[in-house]
PDB file of C-alpha atoms in Angstrom:
ATOM      1  CA  MET A   1      36.590 134.939  85.974  1.00 78.00           C
ATOM      2  CA  PRO A   2      39.741 134.128  84.062  1.00 85.00           C
ATOM      3  CA  THR A   3      39.646 133.652  80.334  1.00 89.00           C
ATOM      4  CA  VAL A   4      40.816 130.289  79.182  1.00 90.00           C
ATOM      5  CA  ILE A   5      41.859 129.665  75.492  1.00 92.00           C
ATOM      6  CA  LEU A   6      41.909 125.967  74.402  1.00 93.00           C
ATOM      7  CA  ARG A   7      43.755 124.829  71.275  1.00 92.00           C
ATOM      8  CA  SER A   8      45.089 121.530  70.016  1.00 90.00           C
ATOM      9  CA  LEU A   9      48.740 121.016  70.637  1.00 87.00           C
ATOM     10  CA  THR A  10      48.947 117.965  68.375  1.00 88.00           C
ATOM     11  CA  GLY A  11      47.266 119.866  65.662  1.00 91.00           C
ATOM     12  CA  ARG A  12      49.744 122.725  65.807  1.00 93.00           C
ATOM     13  CA  ILE A  13      52.646 120.329  65.822  1.00 93.00           C
ATOM     14  CA  GLY A  14      51.089 118.610  62.840  1.00 94.00           C
ATOM     15  CA  VAL A  15      50.826 121.779  60.909  1.00 96.00           C
ATOM     16  CA  ALA A  16      54.491 122.527  61.459  1.00 96.00           C
ATOM     17  CA  LEU A  17      55.462 118.937  60.387  1.00 96.00           C
ATOM     18  CA  VAL A  18      53.355 119.135  57.258  1.00 97.00           C
ATOM     19  CA  GLY A  19      54.921 122.524  56.489  1.00 95.00           C
ATOM     20  CA  LEU A  20      58.340 121.137  56.947  1.00 96.00           C
ATOM     21  CA  ALA A  21      57.499 118.037  54.871  1.00 96.00           C
ATOM     22  CA  THR A  22      56.318 120.073  51.892  1.00 96.00           C
ATOM     23  CA  LEU A  23      59.546 122.146  51.859  1.00 95.00           C
ATOM     24  CA  TYR A  24      61.764 119.412  50.573  1.00 95.00           C
ATOM     25  CA  PRO A  25      59.722 118.239  47.512  1.00 96.00           C
ATOM     26  CA  VAL A  26      59.122 121.949  46.594  1.00 96.00           C
ATOM     27  CA  LEU A  27      62.849 122.818  46.722  1.00 96.00           C
ATOM     28  CA  SER A  28      63.690 119.523  44.992  1.00 96.00           C
ATOM     29  CA  ILE A  29      61.300 120.229  42.060  1.00 96.00           C
ATOM     30  CA  TRP A  30      62.291 123.860  41.898  1.00 95.00           C
ATOM     31  CA  LEU A  31      66.014 123.114  41.615  1.00 95.00           C
ATOM     32  CA  ALA A  32      65.659 120.035  39.324  1.00 96.00           C
ATOM     33  CA  ASP A  33      62.894 121.269  36.965  1.00 93.00           C
ATOM     34  CA  GLY A  34      63.092 124.997  37.036  1.00 92.00           C
ATOM     35  CA  TYR A  35      60.920 127.761  38.316  1.00 91.00           C
ATOM     36  CA  GLY A  36      57.890 126.843  36.330  1.00 91.00           C
ATOM     37  CA  ASN A  37      57.429 123.411  37.858  1.00 93.00           C
ATOM     38  CA  GLY A  38      58.733 124.793  41.089  1.00 94.00           C
ATOM     39  CA  LEU A  39      55.909 127.344  41.223  1.00 94.00           C
ATOM     40  CA  ARG A  40      53.345 124.625  40.559  1.00 95.00           C
ATOM     41  CA  ALA A  41      54.622 122.581  43.295  1.00 96.00           C
ATOM     42  CA  LEU A  42      54.764 125.608  45.605  1.00 95.00           C
ATOM     43  CA  SER A  43      51.140 126.352  44.853  1.00 96.00           C
ATOM     44  CA  LEU A  44      49.965 122.833  45.554  1.00 96.00           C
ATOM     45  CA  ALA A  45      52.110 122.709  48.780  1.00 97.00           C
ATOM     46  CA  ALA A  46      50.380 125.947  49.779  1.00 96.00           C
ATOM     47  CA  CYS A  47      46.986 124.464  49.271  1.00 96.00           C
ATOM     48  CA  LEU A  48      47.878 121.501  51.336  1.00 97.00           C
ATOM     49  CA  ILE A  49      49.253 123.748  54.104  1.00 97.00           C
ATOM     50  CA  VAL A  50      46.133 125.917  54.063  1.00 97.00           C
ATOM     51  CA  ALA A  51      43.918 122.806  54.439  1.00 97.00           C
ATOM     52  CA  VAL A  52      45.837 121.612  57.316  1.00 97.00           C
ATOM     53  CA  TRP A  53      45.918 125.186  58.849  1.00 96.00           C
ATOM     54  CA  LEU A  54      42.180 125.243  58.536  1.00 96.00           C
ATOM     55  CA  LEU A  55      41.591 121.844  60.164  1.00 94.00           C
ATOM     56  CA  TRP A  56      44.396 121.749  62.849  1.00 94.00           C
ATOM     57  CA  TRP A  57      45.738 125.308  63.696  1.00 95.00           C
ATOM     58  CA  ARG A  58      42.793 127.535  63.428  1.00 96.00           C
ATOM     59  CA  PRO A  59      40.197 125.809  65.754  1.00 96.00           C
ATOM     60  CA  GLU A  60      39.975 127.488  69.175  1.00 95.00           C
ATOM     61  CA  MET A  61      37.538 127.457  72.182  1.00 94.00           C
ATOM     62  CA  ARG A  62      37.658 130.592  74.486  1.00 94.00           C
ATOM     63  CA  LEU A  63      35.892 130.411  77.856  1.00 91.00           C
ATOM     64  CA  GLY A  64      35.161 133.963  78.993  1.00 87.00           C
ATOM     65  CA  ASP A  65      33.188 135.548  81.768  1.00 83.00           C
ATOM     66  CA  ASP A  66      30.594 136.898  79.282  1.00 84.00           C
ATOM     67  CA  ALA A  67      30.519 134.082  76.638  1.00 87.00           C
ATOM     68  CA  LEU A  68      31.713 130.907  75.230  1.00 91.00           C
ATOM     69  CA  VAL A  69      33.372 131.415  71.810  1.00 94.00           C
ATOM     70  CA  VAL A  70      34.020 128.536  69.566  1.00 94.00           C
ATOM     71  CA  ARG A  71      36.053 128.986  66.258  1.00 95.00           C
ATOM     72  CA  ASN A  72      36.266 126.069  63.901  1.00 95.00           C
ATOM     73  CA  ALA A  73      37.779 125.936  60.435  1.00 94.00           C
ATOM     74  CA  TRP A  74      35.280 128.106  58.570  1.00 95.00           C
ATOM     75  CA  ARG A  75      32.777 129.496  61.301  1.00 94.00           C
ATOM     76  CA  SER A  76      32.849 131.198  64.637  1.00 94.00           C
ATOM     77  CA  TYR A  77      30.043 130.969  67.235  1.00 93.00           C
ATOM     78  CA  ARG A  78      29.443 133.032  70.361  1.00 92.00           C
ATOM     79  CA  LEU A  79      27.201 131.276  72.943  1.00 90.00           C
ATOM     80  CA  ALA A  80      25.663 132.624  76.060  1.00 87.00           C
ATOM     81  CA  TRP A  81      26.442 130.315  79.013  1.00 84.00           C
ATOM     82  CA  GLU A  82      22.819 129.671  79.808  1.00 84.00           C
ATOM     83  CA  THR A  83      22.339 128.077  76.361  1.00 83.00           C
ATOM     84  CA  THR A  84      25.103 125.511  76.711  1.00 83.00           C
ATOM     85  CA  ALA A  85      23.402 122.362  78.259  1.00 73.00           C
ATOM     86  CA  ALA A  86      25.959 119.552  78.058  1.00 70.00           C
ATOM     87  CA  ALA A  87      29.200 118.418  76.519  1.00 73.00           C
ATOM     88  CA  PRO A  88      29.150 114.763  75.551  1.00 69.00           C
ATOM     89  CA  THR A  89      32.549 113.453  74.483  1.00 74.00           C
ATOM     90  CA  ARG A  90      32.094 110.102  72.642  1.00 75.00           C
ATOM     91  CA  TRP A  91      33.611 111.150  69.348  1.00 77.00           C
ATOM     92  CA  GLY A  92      34.963 114.514  70.349  1.00 83.00           C
ATOM     93  CA  LEU A  93      33.767 117.696  72.225  1.00 88.00           C
ATOM     94  CA  THR A  94      30.260 118.559  71.138  1.00 90.00           C
ATOM     95  CA  LEU A  95      28.230 121.294  72.799  1.00 91.00           C
ATOM     96  CA  GLU A  96      24.487 120.901  73.267  1.00 88.00           C
ATOM     97  CA  THR A  97      23.006 124.379  72.708  1.00 85.00           C
ATOM     98  CA  ALA A  98      19.517 125.751  72.351  1.00 79.00           C
ATOM     99  CA  ALA A  99      20.104 125.970  68.592  1.00 79.00           C
ATOM    100  CA  GLY A 100      21.431 122.445  68.280  1.00 85.00           C
ATOM    101  CA  ARG A 101      24.708 120.534  68.348  1.00 88.00           C
ATOM    102  CA  LEU A 102      28.031 122.170  67.789  1.00 90.00           C
ATOM    103  CA  SER A 103      31.286 120.325  67.399  1.00 90.00           C
ATOM    104  CA  VAL A 104      34.431 121.807  68.839  1.00 91.00           C
ATOM    105  CA  SER A 105      37.520 121.025  66.707  1.00 90.00           C
ATOM    106  CA  ALA A 106      39.884 122.765  69.170  1.00 90.00           C
ATOM    107  CA  CYS A 107      39.599 119.823  71.690  1.00 87.00           C
ATOM    108  CA  PRO A 108      40.087 116.438  69.845  1.00 84.00           C
ATOM    109  CA  ARG A 109      39.717 113.028  71.201  1.00 80.00           C
ATOM    110  CA  GLY A 110      42.630 111.830  73.236  1.00 72.00           C
ATOM    111  CA  GLY A 111      43.885 109.320  70.725  1.00 68.00           C
ATOM    112  CA  LEU A 112      44.973 105.678  70.819  1.00 65.00           C
ATOM    113  CA  PHE A 113      47.182 105.854  73.810  1.00 60.00           C
ATOM    114  CA  THR A 114      44.507 107.368  75.918  1.00 61.00           C
ATOM    115  CA  ALA A 115      41.991 104.829  74.833  1.00 61.00           C
ATOM    116  CA  MET A 116      44.400 101.997  75.567  1.00 59.00           C
ATOM    117  CA  ARG A 117      44.960 103.185  79.076  1.00 56.00           C
ATOM    118  CA  HIS A 118      42.972 101.153  81.742  1.00 45.00           C
ATOM    119  CA  GLU A 119      42.940 103.731  84.499  1.00 52.00           C
ATOM    120  CA  ARG A 120      41.784 107.327  83.977  1.00 55.00           C
ATOM    121  CA  ARG A 121      44.322 109.912  84.728  1.00 59.00           C
ATOM    122  CA  GLN A 122      43.615 113.030  86.802  1.00 60.00           C
ATOM    123  CA  PRO A 123      41.908 115.751  84.740  1.00 62.00           C
ATOM    124  CA  GLN A 124      44.189 118.328  83.361  1.00 60.00           C
ATOM    125  CA  ALA A 125      42.001 121.323  84.157  1.00 65.00           C
ATOM    126  CA  ARG A 126      43.956 123.356  86.747  1.00 61.00           C
ATOM    127  CA  GLU A 127      42.043 125.151  89.552  1.00 64.00           C
ATOM    128  CA  GLU A 128      43.148 128.656  88.525  1.00 61.00           C
ATOM    129  CA  PHE A 129      41.308 128.066  85.126  1.00 66.00           C
ATOM    130  CA  TYR A 130      37.913 128.348  86.802  1.00 63.00           C
ATOM    131  CA  THR A 131      38.502 130.209  90.136  1.00 63.00           C
ATOM    132  CA  PRO A 132      37.593 133.912  90.141  1.00 60.00           C
ATOM    133  CA  ARG A 133      40.307 136.167  91.588  1.00 60.00           C
ATOM    134  CA  VAL A 134      39.669 138.392  94.557  1.00 53.00           C
ATOM    135  CA  ASP A 135      41.344 141.381  92.961  1.00 60.00           C
ATOM    136  CA  ALA A 136      39.895 142.997  89.759  1.00 58.00           C
ATOM    137  CA  THR A 137      42.289 141.439  87.305  1.00 68.00           C
ATOM    138  CA  SER A 138      41.174 138.786  84.863  1.00 74.00           C
ATOM    139  CA  PRO A 139      44.088 136.568  83.718  1.00 82.00           C
ATOM    140  CA  THR A 140      44.284 134.631  80.443  1.00 86.00           C
ATOM    141  CA  PHE A 141      45.326 131.031  80.391  1.00 86.00           C
ATOM    142  CA  HIS A 142      46.336 129.042  77.365  1.00 85.00           C
ATOM    143  CA  ALA A 143      45.719 125.296  77.548  1.00 86.00           C
ATOM    144  CA  HIS A 144      45.925 122.092  75.350  1.00 84.00           C
ATOM    145  CA  LEU A 145      43.248 119.780  76.643  1.00 83.00           C
ATOM    146  CA  ASP A 146      41.570 116.722  75.031  1.00 82.00           C
ATOM    147  CA  CYS A 147      37.852 116.522  74.671  1.00 84.00           C
ATOM    148  CA  ASP A 148      37.316 114.819  78.056  1.00 82.00           C
ATOM    149  CA  ASP A 149      39.264 117.372  80.054  1.00 83.00           C
ATOM    150  CA  ALA A 150      37.772 120.239  78.223  1.00 86.00           C
ATOM    151  CA  ALA A 151      34.310 118.895  78.937  1.00 86.00           C
ATOM    152  CA  TYR A 152      35.274 118.584  82.560  1.00 85.00           C
ATOM    153  CA  LEU A 153      36.686 122.204  82.598  1.00 87.00           C
ATOM    154  CA  LEU A 154      33.527 123.465  80.776  1.00 89.00           C
ATOM    155  CA  ASP A 155      31.357 122.025  83.580  1.00 87.00           C
ATOM    156  CA  LEU A 156      33.443 123.530  86.341  1.00 85.00           C
ATOM    157  CA  TYR A 157      33.765 126.842  84.646  1.00 86.00           C
ATOM    158  CA  GLN A 158      30.069 127.029  84.097  1.00 86.00           C
ATOM    159  CA  ALA A 159      29.286 126.144  87.723  1.00 84.00           C
ATOM    160  CA  ALA A 160      31.777 128.660  89.076  1.00 83.00           C
ATOM    161  CA  ARG A 161      30.558 131.375  86.816  1.00 82.00           C
ATOM    162  CA  ALA A 162      26.772 130.693  87.806  1.00 80.00           C
ATOM    163  CA  GLU A 163      27.763 131.116  91.516  1.00 80.00           C
ATOM    164  CA  ARG A 164      29.574 134.446  90.859  1.00 75.00           C
ATOM    165  CA  THR A 165      27.622 136.216  88.107  1.00 71.00           C
ATOM    166  CA  GLY A 166      24.166 136.503  86.738  1.00 68.00           C
ATOM    167  CA  PRO A 167      22.810 135.717  83.348  1.00 71.00           C
ATOM    168  CA  SER A 168      25.032 136.404  80.404  1.00 69.00           C
ATOM    169  CA  THR A 169      24.381 139.622  78.337  1.00 68.00           C
ATOM    170  CA  ALA A 170      26.428 138.358  75.399  1.00 69.00           C
ATOM    171  CA  THR A 171      24.922 138.473  72.023  1.00 75.00           C
ATOM    172  CA  GLU A 172      24.844 135.062  70.423  1.00 81.00           C
ATOM    173  CA  PHE A 173      26.024 134.576  66.806  1.00 84.00           C
ATOM    174  CA  GLY A 174      27.234 131.954  64.301  1.00 88.00           C
ATOM    175  CA  ARG A 175      29.088 133.583  61.335  1.00 92.00           C
ATOM    176  CA  TRP A 176      31.323 132.692  58.492  1.00 94.00           C
ATOM    177  CA  ASP A 177      34.875 134.125  59.038  1.00 95.00           C
ATOM    178  CA  PRO A 178      36.259 136.120  56.157  1.00 96.00           C
ATOM    179  CA  LEU A 179      39.928 135.113  56.864  1.00 96.00           C
ATOM    180  CA  PRO A 180      39.805 131.391  56.025  1.00 96.00           C
ATOM    181  CA  ILE A 181      37.575 132.085  52.997  1.00 96.00           C
ATOM    182  CA  ALA A 182      40.147 134.750  51.628  1.00 97.00           C
ATOM    183  CA  VAL A 183      43.156 132.513  52.382  1.00 97.00           C
ATOM    184  CA  THR A 184      41.526 129.426  50.767  1.00 96.00           C
ATOM    185  CA  ALA A 185      40.516 131.519  47.794  1.00 97.00           C
ATOM    186  CA  ALA A 186      44.135 132.907  47.339  1.00 96.00           C
ATOM    187  CA  ALA A 187      45.479 129.415  47.404  1.00 96.00           C
ATOM    188  CA  LEU A 188      43.147 128.137  44.902  1.00 95.00           C
ATOM    189  CA  VAL A 189      43.664 131.129  42.587  1.00 95.00           C
ATOM    190  CA  SER A 190      47.450 130.564  42.849  1.00 94.00           C
ATOM    191  CA  VAL A 191      47.095 127.030  41.787  1.00 94.00           C
ATOM    192  CA  VAL A 192      44.899 127.936  38.918  1.00 94.00           C
ATOM    193  CA  LEU A 193      47.251 130.693  37.770  1.00 94.00           C
ATOM    194  CA  THR A 194      50.408 128.688  37.940  1.00 92.00           C
ATOM    195  CA  PHE A 195      48.872 125.760  35.977  1.00 90.00           C
ATOM    196  CA  VAL A 196      47.269 128.036  33.284  1.00 90.00           C
ATOM    197  CA  ALA A 197      49.838 130.651  32.893  1.00 82.00           C
ATOM    198  CA  LEU A 198      53.046 128.577  33.183  1.00 73.00           C
TER     199      LEU A 198
END
């Protein structure tokens, strides 16, 4: 089965725009008020960019042959395919698992323009995302789907996988990721140091 990695394109564009938007005030403050105030502005901008990175860039959902991996802002989850029961999409993609409900931040709601459309467009899940190959290769696809299309792809992938393979042998887990904790701690320490030391 192919591996499909789902991320939010609008979230990634948003992170880039926020990063560019914070660049001008930081440079203005640095040039007008000196390096002390410039460093304070830079540390605050870094905190804002870290928060936006956590919420919009970092989330990811990976559909693999062995397991479904969900990475949100602070935690990662690895789920066996047999424990994923449904994916309701009223407020966003939510997986119903044996352990409870799990929100998937990588596949946000379609937005205002999608809600205002009267007709439903064709799902964006392409056939090669869930069709096993005859040869032994397992390609990797990157996609940016909203929650409705991601739920549709999840159902198709799960059905195709069930026909092809047996039960999953993946070890399930939900864990705190050290990278976002370390990056957030570094950003907060930089704010404290710049406001105390300067």
